[in-house]
Amino acid sequence: MDDKEAARAAVSEFLTTRRARVTPTDVGLPLLGTRRRVKGLRREEVALLAGVSPEYYVRLERGQATGPSAGVVDAIAGVLRLDDDERAHLGRLLAALTPAARRRSRRAAKDLVTPGIQVLLDSMDHLPAVVFNGRFDILAVNTLGRSLLAPVYELPGRTNSARFLFLDEPRARDLFPEWDRITADTVAILRIEAGRHPDDPDLTELIGELATRSTEFRTRWATNDVRTARAGTKTFRHPVIGEVTLPYETLRIDAASSQILSVYTPRPGTPEADAIRLLASWNADSQRNSNPTAGTHGGTPED
């Protein structure tokens, strides 16, 4: 499948799955006595409600109509009840149908973390922090973040949290009690990244690996759900600190990059903050045990 065919398929799959979610009752259309052969709205019903011709909507859904106006896209988004993430994703998919947009998408991924970002990570010695790219490769991490996500590093191959979730599923389910929610969010964020950078070979390789090796991934990928990375909470079942639910914030490092800084931010004085302090103490003890001479100056201890 060439780039143009892939772009058309992405539009078709997304609009078809969104259309299947909306029933005639949802949009105030009468249910006629005839038996419906499609799940959700028919194409001609979407066209009617959006104020476009059925022929045009069919071409649009097949990825054969380039350059629809913002008003038409907004009307279709309203009929299909797209949220902000879905509306933005649809706009990117439609834009990718043009040759110029496909040429612009062929860019080198910025996977190198600047020295300043690493300094920032290391300065947060009381909060776990990690930098991901849009493919969920772990690009940089501080000491607490490495300890919190230690099982992710045990999977051979690229250090990637999506790979860990789907290819090391038993340990992933043990570390993340809310595995179903986290995996659904992860796949939805990967869908956003695929819409932004459809020609990223590393992303194509990752999706191919996950789709080949994980039925759970294939099932979630087929839903075409999309979601941007944002703040939230994540529950861990950690071997050192037990089960703890940590709030986290996500910050995009710069506008031209897909790098995301994720910092776990328990409020001071809470049990969650106590758990992170315990993890920091365990780290310090582990480092002392691995290097017994650390902290000495070569003299004899005083009585």
Short mmCIF file of C-alpha atoms in Angstrom, two decimals:
data_model
loop_
_atom_site.label_atom_id
_atom_site.label_comp_id
_atom_site.label_asym_id
_atom_site.label_seq_id
_atom_site.Cartn_x
_atom_site.Cartn_y
_atom_site.Cartn_z
CA MET A 1 0.00 0.00 0.00
CA ASP A 2 1.51 3.32 -1.06
CA ASP A 3 1.30 6.58 0.91
CA LYS A 4 -1.80 7.81 -0.90
CA GLU A 5 -3.68 4.55 -0.40
CA ALA A 6 -2.67 4.48 3.27
CA ALA A 7 -3.94 8.03 3.76
CA ARG A 8 -7.27 7.15 2.14
CA ALA A 9 -7.61 3.99 4.22
CA ALA A 10 -6.97 5.96 7.43
CA VAL A 11 -9.79 8.41 6.62
CA SER A 12 -12.17 5.61 5.65
CA GLU A 13 -11.50 3.50 8.74
CA PHE A 14 -11.84 6.44 11.10
CA LEU A 15 -15.09 7.82 9.67
CA THR A 16 -16.62 4.34 9.36
CA THR A 17 -15.96 3.52 13.01
CA ARG A 18 -17.24 6.93 14.16
CA ARG A 19 -20.40 6.54 12.08
CA ALA A 20 -21.04 3.12 13.60
CA ARG A 21 -21.20 4.65 17.09
CA VAL A 22 -24.13 6.98 16.36
CA THR A 23 -27.69 5.63 16.08
CA PRO A 24 -30.60 7.33 14.30
CA THR A 25 -32.21 7.89 17.70
CA ASP A 26 -29.09 9.77 18.87
CA VAL A 27 -29.59 12.39 16.14
CA GLY A 28 -33.37 12.52 16.14
CA LEU A 29 -34.06 10.45 13.04
CA PRO A 30 -37.14 8.20 13.05
CA LEU A 31 -36.65 4.44 13.11
CA LEU A 32 -38.46 3.05 10.11
CA GLY A 33 -39.86 -0.44 9.96
CA THR A 34 -37.28 -1.69 7.48
CA ARG A 35 -34.48 -3.77 8.84
CA ARG A 36 -31.20 -1.85 9.00
CA ARG A 37 -28.14 -3.58 7.60
CA VAL A 38 -25.56 -1.21 9.08
CA LYS A 39 -24.53 -0.48 12.62
CA GLY A 40 -25.08 3.18 13.36
CA LEU A 41 -25.90 5.80 10.76
CA ARG A 42 -25.99 5.20 7.02
CA ARG A 43 -23.78 7.36 4.83
CA GLU A 44 -26.78 9.12 3.31
CA GLU A 45 -28.06 9.96 6.80
CA VAL A 46 -24.76 11.59 7.71
CA ALA A 47 -24.89 13.54 4.46
CA LEU A 48 -28.44 14.70 5.11
CA LEU A 49 -27.68 15.90 8.61
CA ALA A 50 -24.40 17.55 7.58
CA GLY A 51 -25.98 19.36 4.64
CA VAL A 52 -23.87 17.77 1.89
CA SER A 53 -24.82 15.51 -0.99
CA PRO A 54 -24.69 11.74 -0.40
CA GLU A 55 -22.28 11.40 -3.32
CA TYR A 56 -19.89 13.91 -1.78
CA TYR A 57 -19.96 12.27 1.63
CA VAL A 58 -19.30 8.83 0.10
CA ARG A 59 -16.26 10.27 -1.68
CA LEU A 60 -15.12 11.96 1.52
CA GLU A 61 -15.41 8.78 3.57
CA ARG A 62 -13.48 6.86 0.96
CA GLY A 63 -10.68 9.43 1.11
CA GLN A 64 -11.36 10.60 -2.43
CA ALA A 65 -12.46 14.18 -1.67
CA THR A 66 -9.57 16.53 -0.96
CA GLY A 67 -9.78 20.00 0.47
CA PRO A 68 -13.18 19.99 2.22
CA SER A 69 -13.99 23.31 3.84
CA ALA A 70 -13.71 23.74 7.59
CA GLY A 71 -17.48 24.26 7.70
CA VAL A 72 -18.15 20.90 6.05
CA VAL A 73 -15.72 19.11 8.36
CA ASP A 74 -17.27 20.79 11.40
CA ALA A 75 -20.75 19.78 10.24
CA ILE A 76 -19.72 16.16 9.81
CA ALA A 77 -17.91 16.21 13.15
CA GLY A 78 -21.09 17.48 14.79
CA VAL A 79 -23.23 14.74 13.25
CA LEU A 80 -20.75 12.07 14.30
CA ARG A 81 -20.40 13.61 17.76
CA LEU A 82 -16.63 13.87 17.57
CA ASP A 83 -14.86 15.27 20.61
CA ASP A 84 -12.01 17.78 20.31
CA ASP A 85 -9.33 15.10 19.94
CA GLU A 86 -11.33 13.29 17.26
CA ARG A 87 -12.10 16.50 15.35
CA ALA A 88 -8.42 17.45 15.29
CA HIS A 89 -7.47 13.93 14.23
CA LEU A 90 -9.97 13.98 11.37
CA GLY A 91 -8.54 17.29 10.20
CA ARG A 92 -5.03 15.81 10.13
CA LEU A 93 -6.19 12.71 8.25
CA LEU A 94 -7.93 14.80 5.61
CA ALA A 95 -4.94 17.11 5.28
CA ALA A 96 -2.68 14.09 4.76
CA LEU A 97 -4.56 13.29 1.53
CA THR A 98 -2.68 16.08 -0.24
CA PRO A 99 0.78 15.28 -1.66
CA ALA A 100 2.29 18.40 -0.07
CA ALA A 101 1.15 17.33 3.38
CA ARG A 102 2.55 13.83 2.90
CA ARG A 103 5.92 15.30 1.90
CA ARG A 104 5.94 17.53 4.99
CA SER A 105 5.24 14.53 7.24
CA ARG A 106 8.50 12.86 6.20
CA ARG A 107 10.72 14.32 8.88
CA ALA A 108 13.43 12.90 11.07
CA ALA A 109 12.15 12.03 14.50
CA LYS A 110 13.64 14.17 17.26
CA ASP A 111 14.54 11.48 19.78
CA LEU A 112 17.55 13.11 21.41
CA VAL A 113 16.88 14.74 24.76
CA THR A 114 18.79 17.98 25.28
CA PRO A 115 21.31 18.21 28.13
CA GLY A 116 19.10 20.84 29.75
CA ILE A 117 16.14 18.46 29.95
CA GLN A 118 18.33 15.82 31.60
CA VAL A 119 19.51 18.41 34.13
CA LEU A 120 15.86 19.23 34.81
CA LEU A 121 15.03 15.55 35.33
CA ASP A 122 17.94 15.00 37.68
CA SER A 123 17.02 18.07 39.72
CA MET A 124 13.64 16.50 40.55
CA ASP A 125 15.12 14.07 43.05
CA HIS A 126 11.85 13.85 45.00
CA LEU A 127 9.48 13.20 42.05
CA PRO A 128 9.56 10.40 39.46
CA ALA A 129 9.93 11.89 35.98
CA VAL A 130 10.32 10.44 32.51
CA VAL A 131 10.48 11.71 28.92
CA PHE A 132 8.61 9.76 26.21
CA ASN A 133 8.31 10.36 22.51
CA GLY A 134 5.04 9.92 20.62
CA ARG A 135 5.80 6.21 20.15
CA PHE A 136 6.20 5.71 23.93
CA ASP A 137 9.94 5.09 23.68
CA ILE A 138 11.51 6.11 26.99
CA LEU A 139 14.12 8.71 26.03
CA ALA A 140 15.24 9.89 29.46
CA VAL A 141 14.37 9.29 33.09
CA ASN A 142 15.50 10.29 36.55
CA THR A 143 16.44 7.87 39.33
CA LEU A 144 12.97 7.71 40.90
CA GLY A 145 11.31 7.32 37.53
CA ARG A 146 13.62 4.45 36.63
CA SER A 147 12.78 2.70 39.91
CA LEU A 148 9.04 3.24 39.49
CA LEU A 149 9.10 1.82 35.95
CA ALA A 150 11.80 -0.79 36.55
CA PRO A 151 9.87 -3.74 35.00
CA VAL A 152 9.58 -1.87 31.69
CA TYR A 153 13.36 -2.03 31.33
CA GLU A 154 13.43 -5.82 31.72
CA LEU A 155 11.77 -6.53 28.35
CA PRO A 156 14.41 -7.17 25.65
CA GLY A 157 14.48 -4.77 22.72
CA ARG A 158 13.66 -1.09 22.59
CA THR A 159 12.63 0.40 25.95
CA ASN A 160 9.06 1.26 25.11
CA SER A 161 6.10 1.27 27.47
CA ALA A 162 3.62 0.20 24.75
CA ARG A 163 5.76 -2.87 24.03
CA PHE A 164 5.86 -3.67 27.73
CA LEU A 165 2.09 -3.36 28.10
CA PHE A 166 1.27 -5.72 25.23
CA LEU A 167 4.31 -7.99 24.86
CA ASP A 168 5.00 -8.59 28.56
CA GLU A 169 1.34 -8.70 29.50
CA PRO A 170 1.48 -10.77 32.74
CA ARG A 171 4.04 -8.47 34.35
CA ALA A 172 2.34 -5.40 32.90
CA ARG A 173 -0.99 -6.43 34.42
CA ASP A 174 0.77 -6.99 37.73
CA LEU A 175 2.44 -3.56 37.68
CA PHE A 176 -0.66 -1.74 36.40
CA PRO A 177 -3.91 -2.97 38.03
CA GLU A 178 -5.85 -0.71 35.63
CA TRP A 179 -4.24 -2.39 32.63
CA ASP A 180 -7.37 -2.23 30.46
CA ARG A 181 -7.75 1.52 30.84
CA ILE A 182 -4.04 2.22 30.40
CA THR A 183 -3.76 0.11 27.27
CA ALA A 184 -6.84 1.72 25.73
CA ASP A 185 -5.34 5.17 26.37
CA THR A 186 -1.95 4.10 25.03
CA VAL A 187 -3.40 2.83 21.74
CA ALA A 188 -5.54 5.95 21.37
CA ILE A 189 -2.46 8.15 21.80
CA LEU A 190 -0.56 6.04 19.26
CA ARG A 191 -3.45 6.64 16.83
CA ILE A 192 -2.94 10.38 17.26
CA GLU A 193 0.77 9.96 16.56
CA ALA A 194 0.04 7.88 13.46
CA GLY A 195 -2.22 10.67 12.19
CA ARG A 196 0.49 13.26 12.80
CA HIS A 197 3.35 11.25 11.31
CA PRO A 198 2.02 8.52 9.01
CA ASP A 199 5.43 8.10 7.35
CA ASP A 200 7.45 7.56 10.55
CA PRO A 201 9.20 4.20 9.90
CA ASP A 202 9.85 3.56 13.59
CA LEU A 203 6.18 4.04 14.38
CA THR A 204 5.18 1.76 11.50
CA GLU A 205 7.58 -0.88 12.78
CA LEU A 206 6.23 -0.61 16.33
CA ILE A 207 2.58 -0.88 15.26
CA GLY A 208 3.44 -3.82 13.02
CA GLU A 209 5.22 -5.63 15.84
CA LEU A 210 2.39 -5.07 18.31
CA ALA A 211 -0.32 -6.01 15.81
CA THR A 212 1.53 -9.20 14.87
CA ARG A 213 2.28 -10.34 18.41
CA SER A 214 -0.70 -9.12 20.46
CA THR A 215 -4.37 -9.88 19.91
CA GLU A 216 -5.23 -7.33 22.61
CA PHE A 217 -3.42 -4.62 20.65
CA ARG A 218 -5.12 -5.55 17.36
CA THR A 219 -8.54 -5.37 19.03
CA ARG A 220 -7.89 -1.92 20.46
CA TRP A 221 -6.24 -0.60 17.29
CA ALA A 222 -9.30 -1.57 15.24
CA THR A 223 -11.55 0.74 17.30
CA ASN A 224 -9.79 3.83 15.82
CA ASP A 225 -10.20 5.65 19.14
CA VAL A 226 -7.97 8.70 19.60
CA ARG A 227 -6.80 10.62 22.65
CA THR A 228 -4.09 13.17 23.34
CA ALA A 229 -1.67 12.75 26.22
CA ARG A 230 -2.89 14.68 29.24
CA ALA A 231 -2.72 14.76 33.02
CA GLY A 232 -4.39 12.05 35.07
CA THR A 233 -3.72 9.34 37.62
CA LYS A 234 -2.07 5.95 37.32
CA THR A 235 -2.21 3.07 39.78
CA PHE A 236 0.90 0.99 40.39
CA ARG A 237 1.31 -2.30 42.19
CA HIS A 238 4.98 -1.88 42.95
CA PRO A 239 7.22 -4.49 44.61
CA VAL A 240 8.79 -1.91 46.92
CA ILE A 241 6.00 0.53 47.79
CA GLY A 242 2.92 -1.63 47.23
CA GLU A 243 -0.23 -0.40 45.52
CA VAL A 244 -0.39 3.35 45.10
CA THR A 245 -2.33 5.71 42.83
CA LEU A 246 -0.19 8.62 41.68
CA PRO A 247 -1.34 11.80 39.94
CA TYR A 248 0.81 12.91 37.03
CA GLU A 249 1.22 15.93 34.79
CA THR A 250 2.28 15.87 31.14
CA LEU A 251 4.14 18.69 29.42
CA ARG A 252 5.12 18.88 25.76
CA ILE A 253 8.78 19.79 25.66
CA ASP A 254 8.53 21.96 22.54
CA ALA A 255 6.01 22.60 19.80
CA ALA A 256 8.09 20.96 17.07
CA SER A 257 8.65 17.73 18.97
CA SER A 258 6.52 14.79 20.08
CA GLN A 259 8.50 14.54 23.30
CA ILE A 260 6.40 14.54 26.47
CA LEU A 261 7.69 15.11 29.99
CA SER A 262 5.59 13.12 32.46
CA VAL A 263 6.05 13.87 36.16
CA TYR A 264 4.30 12.03 39.01
CA THR A 265 3.14 14.67 41.47
CA PRO A 266 1.76 13.38 44.79
CA ARG A 267 0.78 16.21 47.12
CA PRO A 268 3.04 16.69 50.17
CA GLY A 269 1.76 15.04 53.32
CA THR A 270 -0.28 12.37 51.52
CA PRO A 271 0.24 8.60 51.69
CA GLU A 272 1.26 8.76 48.03
CA ALA A 273 4.06 11.21 48.86
CA ASP A 274 5.13 8.92 51.70
CA ALA A 275 5.31 6.04 49.21
CA ILE A 276 7.60 8.01 46.91
CA ARG A 277 9.83 8.93 49.87
CA LEU A 278 10.01 5.23 50.70
CA LEU A 279 11.05 4.50 47.11
CA ALA A 280 13.74 7.20 47.32
CA SER A 281 15.02 5.73 50.59
CA TRP A 282 15.10 2.26 49.06
CA ASN A 283 17.09 3.66 46.13
CA ALA A 284 19.61 5.24 48.46
CA ASP A 285 20.01 2.01 50.44
CA SER A 286 20.46 0.02 47.23
CA GLN A 287 23.16 2.37 46.02
CA ARG A 288 25.01 2.19 49.36
CA ASN A 289 24.82 -1.59 49.36
CA SER A 290 26.14 -1.80 45.80
CA ASN A 291 29.00 0.60 46.67
CA PRO A 292 29.93 0.13 50.34
CA THR A 293 32.75 2.71 50.16
CA ALA A 294 30.43 5.50 49.06
CA GLY A 295 30.37 8.38 51.50
CA THR A 296 33.70 7.48 53.21
CA HIS A 297 36.84 9.56 52.95
CA GLY A 298 39.48 6.87 53.46
CA GLY A 299 39.89 7.47 57.22
CA THR A 300 38.93 5.29 60.16
CA PRO A 301 35.55 5.74 61.81
CA GLU A 302 35.49 7.70 64.99
CA ASP A 303 34.54 5.97 68.25
#
